């Protein structure tokens, strides 16, 4: 028995799919730009999306443009920057923005402050800032202190710690709010939500999906409010491929029985 056996059977046509990307669909790399999703998994995601009438969204800390590049040819609903930007199923964009003067002041302050820490850098995401320390792990505490100092002075911002990164984002933004917004709209509304993720930033998404009586799956170690668990990205891939294979067999059976009835 594998761990994925404990995940209940999924009704593909009735599910609203929400996937985190880094650490869930794609292995973590030293630099975010080196991350890829294997071609067979992207193909499987396209099939899941088709089976669910397009109710499949990537929900990530990355900007939507990066998600499109990573997941091509899949290009559907998506929430980027932890939900600060959201593209609905019609292709309309929804965004939460920091005021331009605040964003400019923060960019200047953070870029200046981070020069004190070797191997660390600031990523400007338009509506959020990510302080990366994967290549300077000895500076973790200093980077957290820097971020904490900023949110103390700017109450409209909150901290979002992740794996070797801490982000500063608008207080009203999280993955749970993004999923809740999708679930109000076609083709997601009325389906059972399923969210799978690996990091602290995914906990808000798990809470939301649990509240909607959906299925929540945590990838990898660490405490989580998710109800189910997979060990790593490889297990996620195997689980997705098995789902698609089952779907294929089901549609062959359905075609057969239709044919037999003629
Ligand atoms: Mg992740």
Tab-separated table of C-alpha atoms and ligand atoms in Angstrom, residues 20-26 28 59-61 163 175 196-202, ligand 1:
chain	number	residue	atom	x	y	z
A	20	UNK	CA	0.497	24.647	-6.086
A	21	UNK	CA	3.534	24.477	-8.391
A	22	UNK	CA	6.978	24.635	-6.722
A	23	UNK	CA	7.532	21.639	-4.450
A	24	UNK	CA	4.239	20.103	-5.638
A	25	UNK	CA	4.168	19.768	-9.445
A	26	UNK	CA	7.855	20.680	-9.824
A	28	UNK	CA	12.595	22.759	-5.887
A	59	UNK	CA	-2.269	28.636	-7.319
A	60	UNK	CA	1.266	29.809	-6.711
A	61	UNK	CA	3.551	32.457	-5.295
A	163	UNK	CA	11.191	27.579	1.820
A	175	UNK	CA	-4.282	31.331	-1.471
A	196	UNK	CA	-2.530	20.111	-3.161
A	197	UNK	CA	0.496	22.032	-1.892
A	198	UNK	CA	3.709	21.694	0.065
A	199	UNK	CA	4.471	24.907	1.925
A	200	UNK	CA	3.299	27.236	4.704
A	201	UNK	CA	1.724	29.501	2.115
A	202	UNK	CA	-0.617	26.623	1.166
B	1	LIG	MG1	5.070	25.158	-3.132
